[in-house]
Amino acid sequence: MNLRKRYLDGMLGHDVLVVTSDSRSFKGVLIEYDEEAMLLQAVIETSTREIKWHKPEVAMPVNPDGTGGVIQRRLDEVMILTDHVMRIWRLE
């Protein structure tokens, strides 16, 4: 059993902080992981250059053809590719 697997097994179901190589930080509950990716729920994010945390959002067009006003949709779940993970901390 490798070190990463032992470490992440102990974090399943707990709040974690993940810092990625693109200078983003994600805080959420580690739900699942494998060698390629990890899945976090109840996610908030920031950049390593900021301190202000926020829930991730995406702008969506109102009409199916991509036109119209834009509504905001909050994203509660994120999949992070493990190749891009720089650091992981357990927060509990």
Short mmCIF file of C-alpha atoms in Angstrom, two decimals:
data_model
loop_
_atom_site.label_atom_id
_atom_site.label_comp_id
_atom_site.label_asym_id
_atom_site.label_seq_id
_atom_site.Cartn_x
_atom_site.Cartn_y
_atom_site.Cartn_z
CA MET A 1 0.00 0.00 0.00
CA ASN A 2 1.45 3.36 -0.95
CA LEU A 3 1.67 6.42 1.27
CA ARG A 4 -0.89 8.48 -0.65
CA LYS A 5 -3.52 5.72 -0.38
CA ARG A 6 -2.96 5.31 3.37
CA TYR A 7 -3.12 9.08 3.89
CA LEU A 8 -6.28 9.60 1.81
CA ASP A 9 -8.03 6.54 3.27
CA GLY A 10 -7.87 8.28 6.65
CA MET A 11 -9.41 11.45 5.17
CA LEU A 12 -12.48 9.92 3.52
CA GLY A 13 -15.60 11.67 4.80
CA HIS A 14 -13.58 14.50 6.38
CA ASP A 15 -12.93 18.14 5.46
CA VAL A 16 -9.72 18.55 3.49
CA LEU A 17 -7.83 21.41 1.92
CA VAL A 18 -6.34 20.72 -1.52
CA VAL A 19 -3.90 23.08 -3.27
CA THR A 20 -3.41 22.54 -6.99
CA SER A 21 -0.59 23.43 -9.37
CA ASP A 22 -2.67 26.24 -10.94
CA SER A 23 -2.63 28.13 -7.61
CA ARG A 24 -6.21 27.23 -6.65
CA SER A 25 -7.21 25.99 -3.20
CA PHE A 26 -10.28 23.88 -2.54
CA LYS A 27 -11.88 23.04 0.81
CA GLY A 28 -14.48 20.29 0.92
CA VAL A 29 -15.39 16.80 2.10
CA LEU A 30 -13.33 14.04 0.46
CA ILE A 31 -15.93 11.60 -0.87
CA GLU A 32 -13.88 9.35 -3.14
CA TYR A 33 -10.49 9.07 -4.82
CA ASP A 34 -8.40 6.82 -7.03
CA GLU A 35 -5.00 7.08 -8.71
CA GLU A 36 -6.28 9.64 -11.23
CA ALA A 37 -8.71 11.91 -9.39
CA MET A 38 -10.37 12.89 -6.13
CA LEU A 39 -13.95 13.99 -5.56
CA LEU A 40 -14.83 16.73 -3.05
CA GLN A 41 -18.34 17.84 -2.02
CA ALA A 42 -19.57 20.96 -0.20
CA VAL A 43 -16.74 22.84 -1.90
CA ILE A 44 -15.48 26.38 -1.45
CA GLU A 45 -12.46 27.75 -3.29
CA THR A 46 -9.92 30.54 -3.41
CA SER A 47 -6.61 31.24 -5.07
CA THR A 48 -3.32 31.00 -3.24
CA ARG A 49 -2.98 34.76 -3.85
CA GLU A 50 -6.27 35.62 -2.08
CA ILE A 51 -7.77 34.87 1.30
CA LYS A 52 -11.44 35.35 0.37
CA TRP A 53 -13.19 31.97 0.05
CA HIS A 54 -16.30 31.57 -2.10
CA LYS A 55 -18.55 28.87 -3.51
CA PRO A 56 -17.61 28.07 -7.12
CA GLU A 57 -20.12 29.38 -9.67
CA VAL A 58 -20.57 29.16 -13.41
CA ALA A 59 -22.53 31.46 -15.71
CA MET A 60 -25.19 29.65 -17.73
CA PRO A 61 -27.18 31.00 -20.71
CA VAL A 62 -30.94 31.13 -20.20
CA ASN A 63 -31.81 29.66 -23.61
CA PRO A 64 -30.63 26.28 -24.95
CA ASP A 65 -29.10 27.97 -28.01
CA GLY A 66 -26.70 29.91 -25.76
CA THR A 67 -28.49 33.23 -25.94
CA GLY A 68 -30.35 35.29 -23.43
CA GLY A 69 -29.49 36.49 -19.95
CA VAL A 70 -27.04 34.68 -17.76
CA ILE A 71 -27.93 32.89 -14.55
CA GLN A 72 -25.43 31.86 -11.94
CA ARG A 73 -25.28 28.22 -10.90
CA ARG A 74 -23.35 27.19 -7.79
CA LEU A 75 -21.13 24.17 -8.06
CA ASP A 76 -21.12 21.95 -4.99
CA GLU A 77 -18.87 19.16 -6.19
CA VAL A 78 -15.44 19.16 -7.82
CA MET A 79 -13.25 16.46 -9.31
CA ILE A 80 -9.56 17.26 -9.07
CA LEU A 81 -7.00 15.35 -11.13
CA THR A 82 -4.33 14.05 -8.78
CA ASP A 83 -1.56 14.98 -11.25
CA HIS A 84 -2.32 18.62 -10.41
CA VAL A 85 -2.40 18.29 -6.61
CA MET A 86 0.47 19.96 -4.79
CA ARG A 87 -0.67 19.68 -1.15
CA ILE A 88 -3.45 18.07 0.87
CA TRP A 89 -4.34 18.77 4.52
CA ARG A 90 -6.97 17.25 6.76
CA LEU A 91 -8.85 20.08 8.47
CA GLU A 92 -10.57 18.20 11.31
#
